[in-house]
Structure formats: structure tokens, C-alpha cells
């Protein structure tokens, strides 16, 4: 069994650990400590409650020497004002015996006060992305001295649309720095961010632990397409006594809304939804109504439903198959709690088969397949993602090159291909630079969004 002694910590940190009453490192702390100490880029997949804050702060504080430097050396980015306050409080408690200056900045408050505090000198700056960018543009803050960048809750950050603020901040930082990123879920956006800005990061994942598979009865259906999944779900949800508290997961908020609209036609008084485009009040209402049993069905996206702990969920429906196996574990862990047996049902299309197999490999378990019910209609209707992609035949050379480069290149290009690739698309493509510097990538991203 590991103990904090093996970390060889400073006297001050050992004293804090005693004061806090921590007996031994949590799994994420144990894994993260040597890697963060080594200076490598790190991506940690870990939920709140696992001790992740201490996992990144402990090695950072161990390495932080006393300094009178005015400009900060550690920058911690979090998505919300509440998290800034919470993070500052935690860091202050960890540095009670150290001479470390910590400051939290966030939007919606007087910027001049924050400028004055910054001028007094800081070691660790905790911030939301928007405010820190404003402070830097104002000349109140210099980010080139940041040696360690931590981005916490990065999945929430990207889901809330902070990608532009983040990429702007990256531009202002020194190239030579250590990047540390924590996310509870892996999403396509998170993966893209890692690919664009991280240097071969070391990945630590402890998301799987804590899901008690023995309490969860898993099954799956092979389903033709989105609208057939809708028909199957409606069929299942009609068994009201059996499916009495149902969480339906999708990875994409656009399709979560589409599913909600379809389900509304049948279950309007028993249905609620939660994702990041809904207002805070709406989200709270959805959660309360589902938890109290007023609504039987909650449609949720992976990112937004995190950290929610519901009692006695009878079924988790994986309406789509998560790309990242860890997300499946998060999802199904919402049922089968407190000794009760829970049920998880996975819907997968042919295109999602590979993702299903990755999940099964991770669990070392093959999810039993249930025959598709004969009384459920197979729909011929498609969602945009299921339509065949249009390749402009006049653009022969590019097509040839892609074929020459083999299947993986082709797949990636297809993923990024817009459905309408007419003249305006080609014109837009010409405005893209070859990404040589990070700034070019950002400019290209902006062009892509236009
Ligand atoms: P976090 O995942 O960072 O939100 O931390 C969750 C909680 O775990 C916090 O209240 C910490 O104080 C606590 N915690 C962190 N590390 C340990 C540890 N090694 N032993 C016991 N509790 C811990």
C-alpha cells in the first residue's frame, strides 16, 4: 500500500497532509505525482471527488520555490466563477504553511480591483478563460512567465464554448511550459484540443474504478439508425412499471434535443432534459423533477449530467455508443447503486460497432445482445450524420491523393467533410493557411466556423 512518504514531500506539505487528515494518496494522486513531477504534459481523466485537485497541486507545490516575482508562475483555468472560488479556497488550505500568493479572477466583477491585486504579485493564478484574456489585453497581466498551465474540467469548458478563449490564451503563453489537463469525460472536442496543443501527453485514467459492474445487468440492441432507435426507446418506455426511473444518454446536445422532441409526442408529462444550452434554472428544475420522481425520464448529455447522483435509477439507456469507453462506465455507473440491481441498455448501429467492442475490451465482458423486437418499426428516415457524404467529382486530384494515402487519412478527412462542398467551400478552403505555427491553426479554426 502506497503512502505519502514515498513522495518525499517538503516539511510544509507533510504538515498539511497531517492537518487535513489524509491517510494515503488516492489512486489519481498516486498516478499523477511522478508524472507531473517529471515535467511531462499530462491528461487526467478523473471525476470530481477523486482527489484530483490535490493530485495536481501536490507536485506543483512541491516544485514551487519561494519567489518575489510579480507575474504568476502557475495558471489554473476553470470554467465557472464558483469553481474559481472553490479552487482558491482549496489551494489556500494546501499552502497554509508556505509563502505562496494565490489569486482568483473571474468575470462579472470589478476588473480594476483585480488589476490592483495582480500588481501586488502572485504565484498561483486561478481564473475563468474570458476574464484572464481581458486582463492580458489590458496589459494588466503578463502570461509569458507561466511555467505550468492547468486546465481543469476541460470537458465542461469546451461544452460551454470556451474554445476561442482557450486558444487565445495559449497564444499568449510561453511555448516552453508544462500543460496539465483534467477532464471527467473524454469527448471529441477534448481529443481535438489535446492533438492541437499538447506535446505527447501522458494519459492517466482512473474513470473505470468505482463502477460496480456486478450490480448492473447489461444488454444491448443492434439498431438500424437514429429514428429506429427512437422507435425502440418508445417501445421500451411504454413498460412504465419496469422502466420507472430512466436516464437516457447521448453524447451530442443537438441530437439530445431531437430525441426530446420525438419523445415529447408520447411522454410529455414524464420527460425532462439537461444539457449545456439549457439555462441554469431549467437544468436545476429538470434534475429536481427527475430526482423526486415527478418525471420518469431524463435525457442527458455526458458532460452535463456529471457529478449528479440520483437515487434508484432503474435503467440507463445508452442511446448512442460512446466513442470513449470511459464515458460508458460513467453512464452505467448511475444505476445499480446502493446494492440495488440496475439495468443498462446500449443501442448501437453498424457504425458504432467498433466503439461497442472497445467498451467490451475495457470491461473484459461481452454485453449480451437482445433480439430486435419484431413489433418495432424500422425507420427509413436519416439524420444528417447518417447521410452519405457528397464528394465534389471535379476535385479529382485531391480525391486521388486521399486514396493513395490510405484508409486512415481518408476516414479523418471524411469526418471533417462538410455535406455541401460547392464553390464557396473551395473558396473558403483557399483562405486556410498551412498550419505551421499555432496561430495559423487558430486562424484556420476561425475560418472553419465562419
Ligand atoms: P476533488 O476530487 O479534488 O474535488 O477532491 C474531493 C475531496 O477529496 C476533497 O474534499 C479533498 O479534500 C479530499 N481528498 C483529497 N485527497 C485526499 C486524500 N488523499 N485522502 C482523503 N481525502 C482526500
XYZ file of C-alpha atoms and ligand atoms in Angstrom:
473
model
C 0.000 0.000 0.000
C 1.359 3.380 -1.011
C 1.745 6.272 1.393
C 2.591 9.949 1.065
C 6.050 9.130 2.452
C 7.134 7.684 -0.870
C 6.592 11.143 -2.449
C 9.405 12.653 -0.382
C 7.422 15.810 0.243
C 8.553 19.052 1.846
C 8.016 19.504 5.589
C 5.273 22.064 4.946
C 3.306 19.723 2.702
C 3.655 16.813 5.116
C 2.330 19.035 7.872
C -0.695 19.968 5.767
C -1.430 16.337 4.986
C -1.404 15.636 8.722
C -3.687 18.592 9.393
C -6.097 17.549 6.656
C -6.094 14.002 7.979
C -5.344 12.368 4.625
C -4.070 8.852 5.380
C -2.811 7.851 1.951
C -2.825 9.129 -1.626
C -5.936 8.456 -3.698
C -5.359 6.453 -6.925
C -5.249 9.575 -9.110
C -2.762 11.204 -6.729
C -0.566 8.158 -6.792
C -0.546 8.037 -10.578
C -0.259 11.746 -11.243
C 2.504 12.625 -8.783
C 5.570 11.147 -10.527
C 4.355 12.155 -13.981
C 3.641 15.780 -13.080
C 6.943 15.958 -11.161
C 8.737 14.819 -14.328
C 7.524 17.905 -16.212
C 5.675 15.999 -18.958
C 2.326 17.120 -20.366
C -0.445 15.225 -18.601
C -4.074 14.471 -19.371
C -6.012 13.097 -16.416
C -9.422 11.561 -16.865
C -10.944 11.729 -13.455
C -14.131 12.924 -11.832
C -14.599 15.413 -9.025
C -14.422 13.646 -5.695
C -11.402 11.533 -6.577
C -8.928 13.978 -5.035
C -7.817 15.334 -8.414
C -7.191 18.881 -7.163
C -4.630 17.680 -4.661
C -3.291 15.338 -7.336
C -2.089 18.252 -9.465
C -1.442 20.753 -6.677
C 0.807 18.477 -4.651
C 3.590 18.105 -7.256
C 3.196 21.740 -8.356
C 3.607 22.985 -4.797
C 6.458 20.578 -4.134
C 8.342 22.195 -7.023
C 7.331 25.797 -6.320
C 10.215 27.743 -4.820
C 9.762 30.998 -2.910
C 9.955 33.989 -5.242
C 9.298 37.712 -5.167
C 8.443 37.731 -8.868
C 5.336 39.833 -9.573
C 3.993 37.840 -12.529
C 2.408 34.407 -11.918
C 4.144 31.078 -12.498
C 1.162 28.740 -12.264
C -2.117 29.355 -14.102
C -5.191 27.265 -13.342
C -8.158 27.685 -15.673
C -11.622 26.547 -14.590
C -14.978 27.050 -16.349
C -17.005 28.937 -13.748
C -16.740 31.607 -11.092
C -17.872 29.134 -8.419
C -15.032 26.808 -9.332
C -12.529 29.677 -9.145
C -13.654 30.403 -5.584
C -13.622 26.743 -4.617
C -10.182 26.192 -6.155
C -8.679 29.239 -4.436
C -10.047 28.042 -1.113
C -8.545 24.596 -1.600
C -5.136 25.954 -2.636
C -5.095 28.330 0.298
C -5.666 25.426 2.626
C -2.858 23.419 0.972
C -0.413 26.341 1.262
C -1.164 27.288 4.865
C 2.484 26.735 5.851
C 4.016 28.078 2.642
C 4.712 31.539 1.380
C 2.557 31.299 -1.736
C 0.430 34.111 -3.164
C -2.849 32.840 -4.659
C -5.409 34.928 -6.534
C -8.719 34.076 -8.207
C -10.123 36.190 -11.067
C -13.421 35.819 -12.910
C -15.846 37.873 -14.974
C -18.844 39.834 -13.722
C -16.866 41.668 -11.044
C -14.823 44.865 -10.905
C -11.791 44.395 -13.141
C -9.868 47.306 -11.564
C -9.757 45.616 -8.173
C -8.374 42.504 -9.836
C -5.737 44.570 -11.651
C -4.632 46.076 -8.336
C -4.267 42.616 -6.737
C -2.310 41.358 -9.750
C 0.067 44.315 -9.432
C 0.928 43.247 -5.888
C 2.397 39.997 -7.162
C 1.061 36.435 -7.416
C 2.425 32.910 -7.680
C -0.714 30.942 -8.484
C -3.489 32.477 -10.554
C -6.874 30.758 -10.776
C -9.137 32.132 -13.497
C -12.001 31.728 -15.902
C -10.786 31.968 -19.514
C -12.712 35.118 -20.532
C -11.563 37.347 -17.690
C -7.947 36.365 -17.896
C -7.877 37.203 -21.587
C -9.351 40.669 -20.907
C -6.775 41.316 -18.197
C -3.949 40.358 -20.512
C -5.231 42.527 -23.370
C -5.482 45.433 -20.930
C -1.807 44.969 -20.176
C -2.565 44.266 -16.520
C -1.266 40.739 -16.729
C 1.749 39.095 -18.341
C 1.336 35.399 -19.109
C 4.757 34.677 -20.586
C 6.089 33.742 -17.150
C 3.614 30.890 -16.727
C 5.580 27.671 -16.430
C 2.677 25.409 -15.508
C -0.742 25.565 -17.082
C -3.589 23.559 -15.546
C -6.951 23.327 -17.301
C -9.498 21.760 -15.020
C -12.943 20.476 -16.051
C -11.872 20.877 -19.655
C -14.868 18.934 -20.976
C -17.265 21.388 -19.345
C -15.135 24.267 -20.571
C -15.383 23.120 -24.188
C -19.042 22.225 -23.861
C -19.726 25.795 -22.730
C -17.968 27.056 -25.876
C -14.726 28.383 -24.357
C -12.517 27.048 -27.143
C -11.748 30.505 -28.590
C -10.829 31.984 -25.233
C -8.609 28.978 -24.557
C -6.801 29.120 -27.878
C -6.320 32.880 -27.467
C -4.749 32.295 -24.079
C -2.448 29.581 -25.476
C -1.124 32.160 -27.920
C -0.119 34.446 -25.071
C 1.725 31.788 -23.096
C 5.364 30.859 -23.452
C 5.902 27.810 -25.673
C 8.014 26.159 -23.041
C 5.630 25.183 -20.305
C 4.047 22.123 -18.766
C 0.404 21.510 -19.668
C -1.782 19.623 -17.228
C -5.364 18.931 -18.122
C -8.144 17.267 -16.172
C -11.436 16.165 -17.601
C -14.139 13.895 -16.240
C -15.139 12.676 -19.675
C -13.337 12.329 -22.967
C -15.159 13.975 -25.835
C -14.234 14.640 -29.473
C -13.603 18.283 -28.585
C -11.264 17.354 -25.752
C -9.386 14.972 -28.018
C -9.006 17.664 -30.673
C -7.680 20.151 -28.142
C -5.109 17.637 -26.957
C -3.999 16.892 -30.501
C -3.626 20.561 -31.350
C -1.872 21.889 -28.296
C -0.280 19.147 -26.266
C 3.066 17.507 -26.737
C 2.621 13.709 -26.498
C 0.771 13.911 -23.194
C 0.915 11.159 -20.629
C -2.630 9.920 -20.109
C -3.830 8.931 -16.664
C -7.287 7.460 -16.366
C -8.993 6.195 -13.295
C -12.515 6.670 -14.537
C -13.220 2.961 -14.552
C -12.736 2.375 -10.868
C -15.813 2.928 -8.780
C -18.277 1.483 -11.281
C -19.630 -1.637 -9.640
C -20.296 -3.794 -12.649
C -21.635 -6.694 -10.608
C -24.699 -4.589 -9.675
C -25.540 -3.734 -13.253
C -27.330 -6.002 -15.702
C -26.109 -5.001 -19.131
C -27.664 -5.691 -22.511
C -27.609 -4.218 -25.998
C -29.597 -3.967 -29.223
C -28.212 -3.709 -32.729
C -30.323 -0.931 -34.283
C -30.508 0.360 -37.858
C -30.373 4.134 -37.331
C -31.331 7.102 -35.132
C -35.058 7.047 -35.843
C -35.279 3.285 -35.349
C -33.574 3.843 -32.005
C -36.338 6.357 -31.244
C -38.976 3.728 -32.059
C -37.233 1.138 -29.892
C -36.895 3.546 -26.987
C -40.577 4.473 -27.160
C -41.426 0.760 -27.174
C -39.318 0.164 -24.045
C -40.513 3.263 -22.192
C -44.113 2.127 -22.603
C -43.387 -0.528 -19.957
C -43.926 2.044 -17.236
C -43.733 -0.233 -14.210
C -40.462 -1.774 -15.257
C -38.826 1.392 -16.632
C -39.737 3.582 -13.682
C -36.682 5.887 -13.470
C -34.778 6.114 -16.722
C -31.675 8.094 -17.659
C -31.155 8.351 -21.423
C -27.663 9.339 -22.512
C -26.445 10.890 -25.744
C -23.085 12.465 -26.414
C -24.395 15.296 -28.558
C -26.749 18.065 -27.396
C -28.235 18.627 -30.865
C -29.386 15.009 -31.017
C -30.464 15.108 -27.383
C -32.861 17.912 -28.366
C -34.054 15.963 -31.391
C -34.741 12.880 -29.282
C -36.516 15.006 -26.694
C -38.859 16.363 -29.389
C -39.682 12.833 -30.528
C -40.269 11.534 -27.004
C -42.407 14.545 -26.120
C -45.080 13.250 -28.510
C -45.567 10.221 -26.242
C -44.341 11.066 -22.764
C -44.690 14.834 -22.417
C -45.648 14.875 -18.745
C -42.916 12.461 -17.683
C -39.959 13.842 -19.549
C -37.130 16.290 -18.890
C -33.769 17.136 -20.418
C -30.420 18.530 -19.310
C -27.559 19.880 -21.403
C -25.363 22.948 -21.528
C -27.560 25.003 -23.864
C -30.316 24.985 -21.261
C -30.379 27.735 -18.657
C -29.163 27.064 -15.145
C -32.747 27.304 -13.811
C -34.049 24.899 -16.421
C -31.300 22.420 -15.609
C -31.946 22.601 -11.872
C -35.664 22.075 -12.448
C -35.004 19.045 -14.665
C -32.698 17.481 -12.101
C -35.062 18.065 -9.186
C -38.107 16.782 -11.017
C -36.320 13.638 -12.097
C -34.787 13.017 -8.697
C -38.085 13.477 -6.878
C -39.845 11.132 -9.286
C -42.104 13.820 -10.845
C -40.550 12.991 -14.195
C -39.791 9.389 -15.084
C -37.380 10.025 -17.965
C -34.320 12.288 -18.099
C -32.497 12.836 -21.399
C -28.921 13.964 -20.715
C -25.600 14.595 -22.409
C -22.450 13.052 -20.956
C -20.836 16.294 -19.972
C -23.761 17.974 -18.282
C -25.004 15.047 -16.289
C -21.734 14.579 -14.458
C -21.477 14.689 -10.758
C -25.213 14.108 -10.461
C -26.133 11.434 -8.038
C -29.664 10.102 -8.413
C -31.361 7.573 -6.230
C -32.711 4.318 -7.621
C -32.286 4.806 -11.354
C -33.816 1.613 -12.808
C -32.362 1.937 -16.324
C -29.565 3.725 -18.075
C -30.195 3.818 -21.823
C -27.122 4.465 -23.941
C -28.960 5.919 -26.912
C -25.643 6.221 -28.697
C -22.463 4.269 -28.145
C -19.770 6.418 -26.530
C -16.598 6.877 -28.568
C -14.580 6.788 -25.418
C -15.147 3.669 -23.322
C -14.658 5.626 -20.076
C -17.857 7.535 -20.820
C -19.835 4.286 -20.949
C -18.522 3.452 -17.489
C -19.604 6.877 -16.210
C -23.029 6.437 -17.711
C -23.843 2.980 -16.429
C -22.441 3.825 -13.001
C -25.585 5.924 -12.463
C -27.599 2.784 -11.892
C -27.039 -0.205 -9.654
C -26.177 1.942 -6.677
C -26.765 1.069 -3.037
C -26.997 -2.680 -3.595
C -30.000 -2.377 -5.935
C -29.604 -4.101 -9.286
C -29.618 -1.618 -12.123
C -30.031 -2.103 -15.855
C -28.017 -0.695 -18.682
C -29.162 -0.957 -22.277
C -26.929 0.010 -25.174
C -28.198 0.889 -28.669
C -25.574 0.528 -31.371
C -25.627 0.932 -35.119
C -23.256 -0.761 -37.546
C -21.117 2.394 -37.479
C -20.927 2.205 -33.687
C -19.941 -1.451 -33.520
C -16.252 -0.708 -33.140
C -16.906 1.638 -30.227
C -19.021 -1.081 -28.578
C -16.174 -3.555 -28.943
C -13.749 -1.104 -27.349
C -16.079 -0.851 -24.353
C -16.271 -4.634 -24.097
C -12.497 -4.907 -24.226
C -12.178 -2.371 -21.429
C -14.636 -4.291 -19.248
C -13.389 -7.669 -20.384
C -17.044 -8.568 -20.829
C -19.271 -9.108 -23.860
C -22.588 -7.351 -23.445
C -25.429 -9.811 -24.214
C -27.362 -8.916 -27.372
C -31.180 -8.875 -27.250
C -33.084 -9.654 -30.461
C -34.655 -6.588 -32.028
C -38.409 -6.709 -31.224
C -40.453 -7.598 -34.296
C -43.219 -5.168 -33.418
C -40.893 -2.140 -33.528
C -40.852 -0.310 -36.846
C -37.552 0.084 -38.686
C -37.367 3.670 -39.889
C -36.102 4.718 -43.307
C -35.534 8.301 -42.142
C -31.993 9.551 -41.582
C -30.327 12.225 -39.512
C -27.657 14.361 -41.274
C -24.794 12.315 -39.827
C -26.228 9.162 -41.387
C -26.467 10.561 -44.923
C -23.813 9.601 -47.457
C -21.243 12.380 -47.936
C -21.055 14.263 -51.194
C -17.596 14.390 -52.776
C -17.135 17.011 -55.496
C -16.231 14.979 -58.646
C -14.418 17.969 -60.205
C -11.895 17.763 -57.416
C -10.274 14.621 -58.756
C -6.698 15.207 -57.728
C -7.444 15.640 -54.103
C -9.560 12.504 -54.086
C -6.766 10.531 -55.700
C -4.267 11.768 -53.169
C -6.520 10.768 -50.326
C -6.891 7.284 -51.724
C -3.152 6.985 -52.112
C -2.635 7.984 -48.560
C -4.645 5.021 -47.307
C -7.738 4.499 -45.211
C -6.906 6.324 -42.000
C -6.280 9.628 -43.758
C -9.435 9.161 -45.763
C -11.530 8.492 -42.689
C -10.293 11.562 -40.916
C -10.972 13.746 -43.935
C -14.451 12.264 -44.284
C -15.192 13.081 -40.673
C -14.324 16.691 -41.353
C -16.060 16.965 -44.698
C -18.975 19.350 -44.976
C -22.050 17.962 -46.769
C -22.161 20.823 -49.264
C -18.765 21.214 -50.827
C -19.754 23.620 -53.583
C -17.781 26.578 -54.892
C -17.936 28.625 -51.733
C -16.419 25.784 -49.729
C -13.472 25.513 -52.065
C -13.025 29.268 -51.974
C -13.020 29.134 -48.208
C -10.502 26.303 -48.236
C -8.119 28.577 -50.134
C -8.125 31.060 -47.261
C -6.700 28.401 -44.964
C -3.010 28.569 -44.335
C -0.912 25.505 -43.864
C -0.697 25.353 -40.106
C 2.942 25.972 -39.388
C 2.520 27.919 -36.187
C -0.138 27.585 -33.532
C -1.560 30.949 -34.660
C -2.283 29.512 -38.083
C -4.259 26.692 -36.550
C -6.355 29.161 -34.640
C -6.952 31.273 -37.757
C -7.977 28.118 -39.610
C -10.358 27.119 -36.844
C -11.971 30.571 -37.048
C -12.302 30.296 -40.823
C -13.866 26.884 -40.418
C -16.564 28.291 -38.116
C -17.472 31.200 -40.461
P -11.542 16.706 -5.575
O -11.663 15.487 -6.420
O -10.288 17.463 -5.844
O -12.774 17.582 -5.695
O -11.432 16.247 -4.041
C -12.506 15.648 -3.351
C -12.286 15.646 -1.859
O -11.313 14.673 -1.506
C -11.799 16.969 -1.276
O -12.685 17.344 -0.261
C -10.445 16.669 -0.709
O -10.211 17.370 0.478
C -10.477 15.180 -0.456
N -9.169 14.497 -0.586
C -8.195 14.790 -1.466
N -7.154 13.963 -1.324
C -7.449 13.098 -0.324
C -6.750 12.001 0.302
N -5.566 11.620 -0.087
N -7.380 11.357 1.309
C -8.615 11.747 1.693
N -9.312 12.763 1.165
C -8.746 13.442 0.159
